[in-house]
mmCIF file of C-alpha atoms in Angstrom:
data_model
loop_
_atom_site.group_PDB
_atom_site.id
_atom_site.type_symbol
_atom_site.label_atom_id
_atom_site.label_comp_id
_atom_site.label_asym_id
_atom_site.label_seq_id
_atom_site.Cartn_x
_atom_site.Cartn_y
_atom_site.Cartn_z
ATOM 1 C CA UNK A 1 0.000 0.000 0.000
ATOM 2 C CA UNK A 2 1.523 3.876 -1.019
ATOM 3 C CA UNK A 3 0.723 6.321 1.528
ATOM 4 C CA UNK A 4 0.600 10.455 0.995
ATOM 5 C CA UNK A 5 3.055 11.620 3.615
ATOM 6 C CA UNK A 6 3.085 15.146 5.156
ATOM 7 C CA UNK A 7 5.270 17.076 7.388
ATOM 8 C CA UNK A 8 4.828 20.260 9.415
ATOM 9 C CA UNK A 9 7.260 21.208 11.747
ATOM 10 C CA UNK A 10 5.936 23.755 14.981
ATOM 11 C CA UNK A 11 7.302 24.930 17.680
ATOM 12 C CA UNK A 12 5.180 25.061 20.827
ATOM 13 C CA UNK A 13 5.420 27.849 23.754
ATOM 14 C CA UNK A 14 5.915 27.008 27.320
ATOM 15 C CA UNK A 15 3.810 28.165 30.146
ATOM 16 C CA UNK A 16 6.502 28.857 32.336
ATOM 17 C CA UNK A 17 10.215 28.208 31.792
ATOM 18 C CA UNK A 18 10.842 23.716 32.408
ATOM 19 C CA UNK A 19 14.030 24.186 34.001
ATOM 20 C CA UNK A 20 16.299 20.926 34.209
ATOM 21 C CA UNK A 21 19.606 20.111 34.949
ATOM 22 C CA UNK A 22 20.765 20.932 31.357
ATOM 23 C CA UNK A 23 18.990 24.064 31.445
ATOM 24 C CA UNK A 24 15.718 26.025 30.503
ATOM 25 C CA UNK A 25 13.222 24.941 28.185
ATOM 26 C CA UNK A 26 11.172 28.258 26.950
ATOM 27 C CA UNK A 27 10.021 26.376 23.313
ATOM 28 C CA UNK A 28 9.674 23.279 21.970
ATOM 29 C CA UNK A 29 10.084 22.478 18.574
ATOM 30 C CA UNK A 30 8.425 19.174 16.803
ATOM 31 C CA UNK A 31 7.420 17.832 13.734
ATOM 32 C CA UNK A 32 4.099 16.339 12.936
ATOM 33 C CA UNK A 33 3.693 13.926 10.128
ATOM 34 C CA UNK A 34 0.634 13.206 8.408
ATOM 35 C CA UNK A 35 -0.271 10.175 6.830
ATOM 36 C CA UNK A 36 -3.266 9.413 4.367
ATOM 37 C CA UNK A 37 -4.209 6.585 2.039
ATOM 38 C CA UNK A 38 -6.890 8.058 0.442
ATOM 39 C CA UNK A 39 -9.692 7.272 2.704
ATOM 40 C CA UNK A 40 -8.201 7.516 6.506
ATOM 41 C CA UNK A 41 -5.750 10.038 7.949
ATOM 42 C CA UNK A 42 -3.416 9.310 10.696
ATOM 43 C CA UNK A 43 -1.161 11.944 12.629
ATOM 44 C CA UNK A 44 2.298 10.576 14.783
ATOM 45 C CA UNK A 45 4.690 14.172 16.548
ATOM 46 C CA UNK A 46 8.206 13.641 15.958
ATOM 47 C CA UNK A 47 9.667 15.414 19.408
ATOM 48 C CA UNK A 48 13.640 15.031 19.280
ATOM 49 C CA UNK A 49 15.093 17.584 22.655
ATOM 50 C CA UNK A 50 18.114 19.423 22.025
ATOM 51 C CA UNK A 51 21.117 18.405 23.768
ATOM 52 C CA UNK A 52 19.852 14.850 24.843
ATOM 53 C CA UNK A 53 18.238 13.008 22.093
ATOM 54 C CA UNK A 54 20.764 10.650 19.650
ATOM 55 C CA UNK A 55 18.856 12.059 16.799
ATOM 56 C CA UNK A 56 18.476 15.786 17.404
ATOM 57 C CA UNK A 57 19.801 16.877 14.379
ATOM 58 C CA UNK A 58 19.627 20.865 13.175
ATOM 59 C CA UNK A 59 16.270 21.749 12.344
ATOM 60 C CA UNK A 60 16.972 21.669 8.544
ATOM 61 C CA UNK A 61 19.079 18.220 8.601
ATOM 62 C CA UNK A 62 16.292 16.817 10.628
ATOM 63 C CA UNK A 63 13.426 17.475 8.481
ATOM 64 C CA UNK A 64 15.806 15.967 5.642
ATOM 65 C CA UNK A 65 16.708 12.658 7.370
ATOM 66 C CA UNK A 66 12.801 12.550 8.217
ATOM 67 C CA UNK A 67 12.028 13.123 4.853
ATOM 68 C CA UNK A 68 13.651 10.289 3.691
ATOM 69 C CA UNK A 69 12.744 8.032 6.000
ATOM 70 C CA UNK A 70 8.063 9.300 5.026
ATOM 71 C CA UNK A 71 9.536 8.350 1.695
ATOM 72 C CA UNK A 72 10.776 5.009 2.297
ATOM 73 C CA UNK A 73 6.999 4.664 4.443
ATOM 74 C CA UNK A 74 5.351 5.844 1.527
ATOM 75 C CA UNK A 75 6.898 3.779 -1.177
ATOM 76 C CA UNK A 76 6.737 0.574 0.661
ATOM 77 C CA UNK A 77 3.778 1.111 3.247
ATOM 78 C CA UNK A 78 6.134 -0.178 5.895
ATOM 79 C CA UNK A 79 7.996 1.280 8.333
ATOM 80 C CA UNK A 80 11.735 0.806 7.896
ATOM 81 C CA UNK A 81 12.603 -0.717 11.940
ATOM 82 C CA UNK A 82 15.892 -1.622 11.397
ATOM 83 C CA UNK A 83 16.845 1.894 9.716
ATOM 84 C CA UNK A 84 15.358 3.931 12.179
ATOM 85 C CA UNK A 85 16.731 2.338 15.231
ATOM 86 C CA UNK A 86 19.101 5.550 15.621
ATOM 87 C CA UNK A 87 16.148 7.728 15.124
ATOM 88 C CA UNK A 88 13.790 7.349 17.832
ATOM 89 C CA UNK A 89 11.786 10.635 18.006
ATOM 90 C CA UNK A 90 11.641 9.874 13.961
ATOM 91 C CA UNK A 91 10.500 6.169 14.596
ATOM 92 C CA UNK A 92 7.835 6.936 17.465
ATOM 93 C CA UNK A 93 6.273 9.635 15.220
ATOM 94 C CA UNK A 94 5.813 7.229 12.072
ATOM 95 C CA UNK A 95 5.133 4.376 14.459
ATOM 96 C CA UNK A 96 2.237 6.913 15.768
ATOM 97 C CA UNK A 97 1.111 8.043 12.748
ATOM 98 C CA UNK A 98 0.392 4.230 11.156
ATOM 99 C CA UNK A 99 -1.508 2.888 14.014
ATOM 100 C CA UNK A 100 -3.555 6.336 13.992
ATOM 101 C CA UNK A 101 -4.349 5.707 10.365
ATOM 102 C CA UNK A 102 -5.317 2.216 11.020
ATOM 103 C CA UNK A 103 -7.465 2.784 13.384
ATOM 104 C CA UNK A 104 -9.593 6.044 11.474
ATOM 105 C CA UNK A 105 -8.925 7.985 15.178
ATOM 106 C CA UNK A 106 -6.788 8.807 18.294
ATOM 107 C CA UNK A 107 -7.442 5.202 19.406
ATOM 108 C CA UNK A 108 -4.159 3.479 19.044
ATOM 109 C CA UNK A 109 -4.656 0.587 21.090
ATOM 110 C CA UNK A 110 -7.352 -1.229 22.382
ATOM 111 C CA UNK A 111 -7.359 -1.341 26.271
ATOM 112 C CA UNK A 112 -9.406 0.025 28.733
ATOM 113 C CA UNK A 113 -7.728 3.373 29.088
ATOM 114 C CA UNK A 114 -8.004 3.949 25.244
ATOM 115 C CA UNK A 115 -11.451 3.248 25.965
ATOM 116 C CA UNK A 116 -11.956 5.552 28.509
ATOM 117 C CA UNK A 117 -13.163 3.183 30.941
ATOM 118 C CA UNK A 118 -9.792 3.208 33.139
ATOM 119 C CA UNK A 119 -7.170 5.470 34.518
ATOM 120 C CA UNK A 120 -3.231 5.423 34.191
ATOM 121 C CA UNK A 121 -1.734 6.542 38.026
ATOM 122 C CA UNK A 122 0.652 9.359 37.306
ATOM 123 C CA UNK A 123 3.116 11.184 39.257
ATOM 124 C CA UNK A 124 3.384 14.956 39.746
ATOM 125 C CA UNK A 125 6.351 16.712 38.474
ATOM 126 C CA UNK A 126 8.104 19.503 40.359
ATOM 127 C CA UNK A 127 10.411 21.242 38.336
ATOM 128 C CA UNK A 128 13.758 23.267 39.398
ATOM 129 C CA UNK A 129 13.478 26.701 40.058
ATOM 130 C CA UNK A 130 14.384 28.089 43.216
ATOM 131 C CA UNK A 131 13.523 27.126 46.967
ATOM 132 C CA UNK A 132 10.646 29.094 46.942
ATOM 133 C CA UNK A 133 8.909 28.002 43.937
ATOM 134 C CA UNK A 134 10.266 24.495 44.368
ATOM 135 C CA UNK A 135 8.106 24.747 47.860
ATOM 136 C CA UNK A 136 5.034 26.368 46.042
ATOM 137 C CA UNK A 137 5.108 23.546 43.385
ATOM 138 C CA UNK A 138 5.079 20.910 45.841
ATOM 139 C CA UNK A 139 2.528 22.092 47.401
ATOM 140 C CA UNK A 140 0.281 22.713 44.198
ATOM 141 C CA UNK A 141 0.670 19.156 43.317
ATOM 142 C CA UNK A 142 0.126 17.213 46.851
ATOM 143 C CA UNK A 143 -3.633 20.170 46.519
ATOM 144 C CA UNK A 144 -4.323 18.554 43.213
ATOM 145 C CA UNK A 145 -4.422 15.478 44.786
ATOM 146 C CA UNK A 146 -1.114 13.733 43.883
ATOM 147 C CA UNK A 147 0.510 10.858 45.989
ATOM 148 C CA UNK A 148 3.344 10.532 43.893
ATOM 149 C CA UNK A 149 5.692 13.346 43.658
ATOM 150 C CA UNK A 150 8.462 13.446 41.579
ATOM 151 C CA UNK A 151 11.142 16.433 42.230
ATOM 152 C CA UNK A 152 14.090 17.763 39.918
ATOM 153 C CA UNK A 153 16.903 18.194 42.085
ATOM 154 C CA UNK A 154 20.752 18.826 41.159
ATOM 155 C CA UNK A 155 20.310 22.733 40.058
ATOM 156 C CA UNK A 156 20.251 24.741 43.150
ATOM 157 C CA UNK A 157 22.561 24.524 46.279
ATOM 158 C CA UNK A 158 22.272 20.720 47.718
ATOM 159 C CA UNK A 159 21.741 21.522 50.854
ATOM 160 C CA UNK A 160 18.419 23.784 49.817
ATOM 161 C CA UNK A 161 17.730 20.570 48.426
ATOM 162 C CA UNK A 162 18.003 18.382 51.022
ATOM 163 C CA UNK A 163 16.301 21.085 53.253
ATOM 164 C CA UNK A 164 12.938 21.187 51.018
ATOM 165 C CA UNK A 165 12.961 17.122 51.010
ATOM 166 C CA UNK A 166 12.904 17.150 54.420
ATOM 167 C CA UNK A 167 10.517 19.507 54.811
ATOM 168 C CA UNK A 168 8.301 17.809 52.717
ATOM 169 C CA UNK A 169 8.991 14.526 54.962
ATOM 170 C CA UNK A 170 7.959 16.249 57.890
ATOM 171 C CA UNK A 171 4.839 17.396 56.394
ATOM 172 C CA UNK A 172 3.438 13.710 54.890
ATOM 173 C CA UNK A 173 5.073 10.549 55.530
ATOM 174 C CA UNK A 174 5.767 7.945 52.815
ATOM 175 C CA UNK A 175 2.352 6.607 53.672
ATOM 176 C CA UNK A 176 0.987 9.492 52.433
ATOM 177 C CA UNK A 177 3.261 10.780 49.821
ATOM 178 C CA UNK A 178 6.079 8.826 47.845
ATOM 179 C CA UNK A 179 8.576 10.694 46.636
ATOM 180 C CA UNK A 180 10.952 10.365 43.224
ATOM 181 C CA UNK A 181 13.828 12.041 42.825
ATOM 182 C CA UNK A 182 15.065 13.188 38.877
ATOM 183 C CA UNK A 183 19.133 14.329 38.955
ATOM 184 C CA UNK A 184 19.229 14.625 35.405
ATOM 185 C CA UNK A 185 23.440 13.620 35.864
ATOM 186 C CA UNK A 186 23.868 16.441 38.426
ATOM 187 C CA UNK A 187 25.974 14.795 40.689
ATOM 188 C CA UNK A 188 29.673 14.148 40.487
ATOM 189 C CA UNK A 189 30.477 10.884 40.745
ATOM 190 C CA UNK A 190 33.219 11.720 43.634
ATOM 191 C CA UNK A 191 30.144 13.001 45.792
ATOM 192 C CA UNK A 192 26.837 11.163 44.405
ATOM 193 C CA UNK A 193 26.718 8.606 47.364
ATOM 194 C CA UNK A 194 27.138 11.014 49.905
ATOM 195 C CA UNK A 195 24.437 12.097 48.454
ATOM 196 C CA UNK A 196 22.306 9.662 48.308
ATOM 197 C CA UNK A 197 22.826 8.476 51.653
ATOM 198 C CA UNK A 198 21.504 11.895 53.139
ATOM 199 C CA UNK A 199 18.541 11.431 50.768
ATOM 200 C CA UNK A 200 18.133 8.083 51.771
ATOM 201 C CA UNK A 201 17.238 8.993 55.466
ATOM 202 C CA UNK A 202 13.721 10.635 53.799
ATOM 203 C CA UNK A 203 12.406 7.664 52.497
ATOM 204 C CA UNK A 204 12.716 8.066 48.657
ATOM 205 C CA UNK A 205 11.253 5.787 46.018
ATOM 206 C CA UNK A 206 13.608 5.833 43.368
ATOM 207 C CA UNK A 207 16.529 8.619 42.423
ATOM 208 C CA UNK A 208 16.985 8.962 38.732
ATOM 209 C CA UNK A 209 19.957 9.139 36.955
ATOM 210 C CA UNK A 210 22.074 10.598 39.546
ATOM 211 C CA UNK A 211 25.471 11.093 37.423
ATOM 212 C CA UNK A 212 25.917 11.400 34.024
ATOM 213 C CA UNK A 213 25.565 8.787 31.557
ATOM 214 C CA UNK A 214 28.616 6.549 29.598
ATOM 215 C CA UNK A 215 29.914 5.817 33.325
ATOM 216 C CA UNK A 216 29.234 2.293 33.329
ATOM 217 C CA UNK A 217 31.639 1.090 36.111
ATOM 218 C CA UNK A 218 30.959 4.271 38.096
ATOM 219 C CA UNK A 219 27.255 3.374 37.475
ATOM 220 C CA UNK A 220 27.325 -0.283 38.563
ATOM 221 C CA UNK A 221 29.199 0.785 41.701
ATOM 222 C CA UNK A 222 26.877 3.534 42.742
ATOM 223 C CA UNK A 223 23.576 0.790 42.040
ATOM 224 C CA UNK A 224 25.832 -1.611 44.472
ATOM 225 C CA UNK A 225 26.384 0.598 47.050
ATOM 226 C CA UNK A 226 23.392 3.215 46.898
ATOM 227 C CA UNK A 227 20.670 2.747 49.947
ATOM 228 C CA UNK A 228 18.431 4.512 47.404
ATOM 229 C CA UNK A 229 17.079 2.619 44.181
ATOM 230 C CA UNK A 230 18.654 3.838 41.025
ATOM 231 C CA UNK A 231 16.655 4.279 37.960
ATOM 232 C CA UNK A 232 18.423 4.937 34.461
ATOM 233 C CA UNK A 233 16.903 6.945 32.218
ATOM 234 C CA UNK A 234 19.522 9.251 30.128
ATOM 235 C CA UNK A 235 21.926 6.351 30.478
ATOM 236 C CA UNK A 236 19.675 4.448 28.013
ATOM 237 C CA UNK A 237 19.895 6.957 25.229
ATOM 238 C CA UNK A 238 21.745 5.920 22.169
ATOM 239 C CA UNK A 239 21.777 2.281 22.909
ATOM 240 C CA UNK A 240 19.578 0.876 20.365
ATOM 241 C CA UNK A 241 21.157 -2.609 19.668
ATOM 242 C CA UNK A 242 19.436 -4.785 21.929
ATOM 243 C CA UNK A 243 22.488 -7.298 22.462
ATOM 244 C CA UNK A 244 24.137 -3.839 24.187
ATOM 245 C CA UNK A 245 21.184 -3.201 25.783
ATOM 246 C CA UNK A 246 20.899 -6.679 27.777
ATOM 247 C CA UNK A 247 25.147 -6.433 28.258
ATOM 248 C CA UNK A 248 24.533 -2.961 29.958
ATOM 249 C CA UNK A 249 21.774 -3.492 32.277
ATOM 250 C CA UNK A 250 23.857 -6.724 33.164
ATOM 251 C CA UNK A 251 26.553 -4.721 33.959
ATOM 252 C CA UNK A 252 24.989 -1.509 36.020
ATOM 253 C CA UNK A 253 21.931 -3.856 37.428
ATOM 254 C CA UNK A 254 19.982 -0.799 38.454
ATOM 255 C CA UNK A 255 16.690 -1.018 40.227
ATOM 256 C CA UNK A 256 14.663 0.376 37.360
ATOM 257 C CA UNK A 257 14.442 1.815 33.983
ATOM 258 C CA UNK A 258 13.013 4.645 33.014
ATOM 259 C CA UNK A 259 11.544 4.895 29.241
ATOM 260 C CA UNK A 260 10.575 7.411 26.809
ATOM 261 C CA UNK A 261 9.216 6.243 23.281
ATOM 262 C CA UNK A 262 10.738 9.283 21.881
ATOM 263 C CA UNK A 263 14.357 8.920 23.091
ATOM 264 C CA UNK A 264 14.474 5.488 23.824
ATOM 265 C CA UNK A 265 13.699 3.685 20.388
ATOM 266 C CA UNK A 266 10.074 4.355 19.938
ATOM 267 C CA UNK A 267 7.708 1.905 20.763
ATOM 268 C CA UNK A 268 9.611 -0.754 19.424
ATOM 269 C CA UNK A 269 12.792 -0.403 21.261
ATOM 270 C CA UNK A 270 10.786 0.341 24.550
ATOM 271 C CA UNK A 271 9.711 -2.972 23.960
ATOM 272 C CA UNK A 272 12.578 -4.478 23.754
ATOM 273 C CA UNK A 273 13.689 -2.668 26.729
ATOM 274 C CA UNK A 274 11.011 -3.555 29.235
ATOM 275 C CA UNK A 275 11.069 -7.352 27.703
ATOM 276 C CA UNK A 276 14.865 -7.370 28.899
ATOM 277 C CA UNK A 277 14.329 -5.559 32.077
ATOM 278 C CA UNK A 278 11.557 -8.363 33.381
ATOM 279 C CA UNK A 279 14.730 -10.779 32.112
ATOM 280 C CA UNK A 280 16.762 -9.485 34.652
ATOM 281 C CA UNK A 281 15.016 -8.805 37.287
ATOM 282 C CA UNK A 282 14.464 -4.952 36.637
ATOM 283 C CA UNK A 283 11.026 -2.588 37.012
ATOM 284 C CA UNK A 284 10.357 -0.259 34.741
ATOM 285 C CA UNK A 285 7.791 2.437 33.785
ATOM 286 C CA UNK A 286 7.290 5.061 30.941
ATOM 287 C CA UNK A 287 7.206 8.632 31.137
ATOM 288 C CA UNK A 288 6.399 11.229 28.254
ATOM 289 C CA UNK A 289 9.173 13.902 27.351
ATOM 290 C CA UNK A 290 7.677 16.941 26.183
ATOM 291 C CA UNK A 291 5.673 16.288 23.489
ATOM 292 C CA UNK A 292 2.235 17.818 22.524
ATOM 293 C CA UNK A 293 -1.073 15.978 23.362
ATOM 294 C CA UNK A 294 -0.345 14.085 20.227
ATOM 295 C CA UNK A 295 2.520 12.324 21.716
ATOM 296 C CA UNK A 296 1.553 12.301 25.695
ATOM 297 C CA UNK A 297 -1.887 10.200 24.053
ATOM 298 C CA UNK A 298 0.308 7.820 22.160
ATOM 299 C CA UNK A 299 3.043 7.452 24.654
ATOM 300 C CA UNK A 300 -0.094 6.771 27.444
ATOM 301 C CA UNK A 301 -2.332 4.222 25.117
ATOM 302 C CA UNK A 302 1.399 2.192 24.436
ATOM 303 C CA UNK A 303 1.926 2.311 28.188
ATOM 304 C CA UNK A 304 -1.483 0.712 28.943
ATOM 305 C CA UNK A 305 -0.873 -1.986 26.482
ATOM 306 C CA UNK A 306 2.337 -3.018 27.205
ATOM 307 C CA UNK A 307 1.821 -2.976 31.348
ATOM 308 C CA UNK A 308 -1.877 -4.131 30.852
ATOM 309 C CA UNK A 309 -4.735 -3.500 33.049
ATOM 310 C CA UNK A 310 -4.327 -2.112 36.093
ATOM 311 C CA UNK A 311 -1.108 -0.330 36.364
ATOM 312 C CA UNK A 312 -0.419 0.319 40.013
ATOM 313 C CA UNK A 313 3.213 1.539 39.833
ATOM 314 C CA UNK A 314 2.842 5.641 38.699
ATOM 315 C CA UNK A 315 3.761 6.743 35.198
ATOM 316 C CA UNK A 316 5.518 9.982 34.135
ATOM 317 C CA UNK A 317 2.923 11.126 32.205
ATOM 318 C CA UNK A 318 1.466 14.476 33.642
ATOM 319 C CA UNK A 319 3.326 16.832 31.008
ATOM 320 C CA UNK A 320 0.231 17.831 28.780
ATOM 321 C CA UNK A 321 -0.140 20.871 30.731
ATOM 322 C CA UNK A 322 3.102 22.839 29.914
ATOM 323 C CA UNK A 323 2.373 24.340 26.905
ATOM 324 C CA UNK A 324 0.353 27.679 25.746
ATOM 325 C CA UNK A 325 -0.043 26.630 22.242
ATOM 326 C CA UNK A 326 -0.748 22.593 22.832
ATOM 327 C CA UNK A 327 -2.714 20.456 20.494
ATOM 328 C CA UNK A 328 -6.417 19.360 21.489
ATOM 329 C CA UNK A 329 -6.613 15.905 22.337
ATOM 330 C CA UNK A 330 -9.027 14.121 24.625
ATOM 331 C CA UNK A 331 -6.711 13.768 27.464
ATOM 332 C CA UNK A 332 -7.248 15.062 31.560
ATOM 333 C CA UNK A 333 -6.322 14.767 34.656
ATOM 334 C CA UNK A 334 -8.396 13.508 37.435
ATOM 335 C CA UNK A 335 -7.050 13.114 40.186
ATOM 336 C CA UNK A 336 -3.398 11.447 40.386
ATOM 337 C CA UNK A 337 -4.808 9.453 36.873
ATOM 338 C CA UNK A 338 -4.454 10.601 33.432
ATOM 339 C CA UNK A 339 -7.969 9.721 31.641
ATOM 340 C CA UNK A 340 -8.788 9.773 28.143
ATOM 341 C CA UNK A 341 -12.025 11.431 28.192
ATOM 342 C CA UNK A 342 -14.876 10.280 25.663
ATOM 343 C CA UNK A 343 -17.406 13.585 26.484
ATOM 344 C CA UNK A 344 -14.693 15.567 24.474
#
C-alpha cells in the first residue's frame, strides 16, 4: 500500500520556563507527520530535545533525514525498523502516525484506558526553580491530589535541596506521599553517594539518573552501594542494539528503567527494553518527554498496552499541561490518573 506523507514542523510555547539540569526549556520544537491513504488520515509528533536526544539533528538536517525516512513509508507502506533504530523521536512519530491511520482515530490501542473506561496513576512533576517556587510547586501538586511526587533536584545549592525534602517529609510521611527524585546527571560521581545516603534517610522511592551517563563502572558501583534505588533513564539513550542493551543493564543492574518512546527507540525499542528488564530482574515504567497531546496520548495508550490493566506503579505522564499553544486531544487529569475522556 503507497501512503501520501506530510510534514509540518511547529514549535510550541511554554507556560513557564521547564528548568532541568541541562537548562531552561522556553520552546519546543516538533514535527508532525501526516499520513493518508486516500480514505483515513493518521497523525504521529516527531519530538527530538536538544542536547539529549541521539537524533536531534539541526532543524533543517532533521526534516531531511525525516524526509527520507516518510519516503521510504510511503513507497513501501512499511515502516523501515531496522533503519530507524538511531532515530527514535523519527520512529515513534511514524510508528504513531500508522496505528492512527489504522485505526480512522486517536485510538491506538485497544485497552481500557483507550477506551476511557480506566485510569493510568501518574506522578506529579516539580520542576527546578528556586527554593521558593520548588516549595510552592510541591505544594500545588500534593492540593491537586497527587501521591506521587516526583522532584528535579541537582540545580540549586544541595543543601536547599536536602532542606525542602525534608521539609516535605515532615509534612506527609511515605504513607501518604512517595517521593521520586530526577538528577538529570547532576551529581559528580566523587560526591553522588554522599548524596544519596543523606537522601536516603527521607524515604525516597527511586533517584533517577544521579550522574551522568557513559559511566558504566561508576554506574554499577553507585547501584551496588546506593541505599536509594537507582533508575536509568539518560543512560539508556543511544543504545539501540538490543544485544548492548541486555550487556549494559547486566553490567549496572539498576533497580529500574526509566523509558521514553521518543528517546528510547520508539515503541519498538521500549519494547525491547522492558522485555529485557523483566529478564533481569528490573522494574520499569514510561514517562512522556515533552511532546504535545499528540505524543503524551500515544506514549499513554502504548503504556497501557504493554503494562496491561491495572497499572499500580505511577507513570511519568502528567506533562500535557506545559504548553500555551498545545494540540487538542481528549486527554485530563483527574485526580493522580491521566484519563482519556470520551465527552470531548
Amino acid at each position: 500500500m503507497q501512503y501520501k506523507i506530510d510534514i509540518e514542523e511547529r514549535v510550541l510555547h511554554f507556560k513557564q520556563p521547564a528548568g532541568t539540569s541541562r537548562g531552561v526549556y522556553t520552546e519546543r520544537r516538533i514535527w508532525l507527520v501526516t499520513i493518508s491513504d486516500g480514505n483515513r488520515t493518521g497523525v504521529g509528533e516527531c519530538a527530538p530535545l536538544p542536547d539529549l536526544s541521539c537524533d536531534a539533528l539541526l532543524p533543517t538536517q532533521y526534516m531531511t533525514v525525516l524526509q527520507g525516512f516518510c519516503r521510504q513509508l510511503a513507497e513501501t507502506g512499511e515502516i523501515p525498523y531496522e533503519d530507524m533504530r538511531d532515530y527514535p523521536s523519527m520512529l515513534f512519530g511514524l510508528e504513531t502516525a500508522v496505528r492512527s491511520l489504522e485505526s480512522g482515530n486517536e485510538t491506538l490501542f485497544n485497552t481500557p484506558f483507550a477506551r476511557g473506561e480506566q485510569g493510568i496513576p501518574i506522578n506529579g512533576l516539580v520542576w527546578m526553580g528556586s527554593y521558593e517556587e520548588m516549595l510552592q510547586r510541591m505544594e500545588d501538586k500534593l492540593k491537586q491530589g497527587f501521591r506521587c511526587v516526583k522532584l528535579k533536584v541537582g540545580a540549586i545549592d544541595f543543601d536547599r535541596e536536602l532542606d525542602l525534602v525534608k521539609r516535605i517529609r515532615q509534612r506527609f510521611s511515605f504513607h501518604e506521599v512517595e517521593l521520586r527524585l530526577d538528577a538529570n546527571g547532576g551529581f559528580k560521581p566523587d560526591e553522588a553517594l554522599y548524596r544519596l545516603q543523606l537522601l536516603s534517610q527521607y524515604v525516597i522511592h527511586s533517584i533517577e539518573q544521579p550522574i551522568k551517563q557513559k559511566q558504566w563502572a561508576m554506574m554499577a558501583e553507585l547501584c551496588r552501594e546506593s541505599p536509594l534505588p537507582i533508575a536509568l533513564d539518560e543512560e539508556l539513550i543511544g543504545v539501540n542494539d538490543p544485544d548492548t542493551k541486555r550487556q549494559m543493564l547486566r553490567i549496572i543492574k539498576p533497580a529500574y528503567i526509566v523509558l521514553k518512546p521518543s528517546l528510547h527507540g520508539g515503541m519498538m525499542g521500549c519494547r525491547e527494553w522492558i522485555d529485557i528488564a523483566r529478564e533481569e530482574g528490573i522494574g520499569s515504567w514510561i514517562t512522556s518527554a515533552l511532546e504535545s497531546n499528540i505524543g503524551l496520548n500515544a506514549i499513554a495508550q502504548f503504556c497501557s498496552e504493554v503494562y496491561g490493566n491495572h497499572i499500580t506503579m505511577p507513570q511519568g505522564l502528567g506533562t500535557g499541561l506545559l504548553f500555551t499553544d498545545n494540540i487538542s486531544m481528549p486527554l485530563e487529569i483527574r485526580g493522580d490518573k491521566l484519563w482519556i475522556s470520551k465527552h470531548s
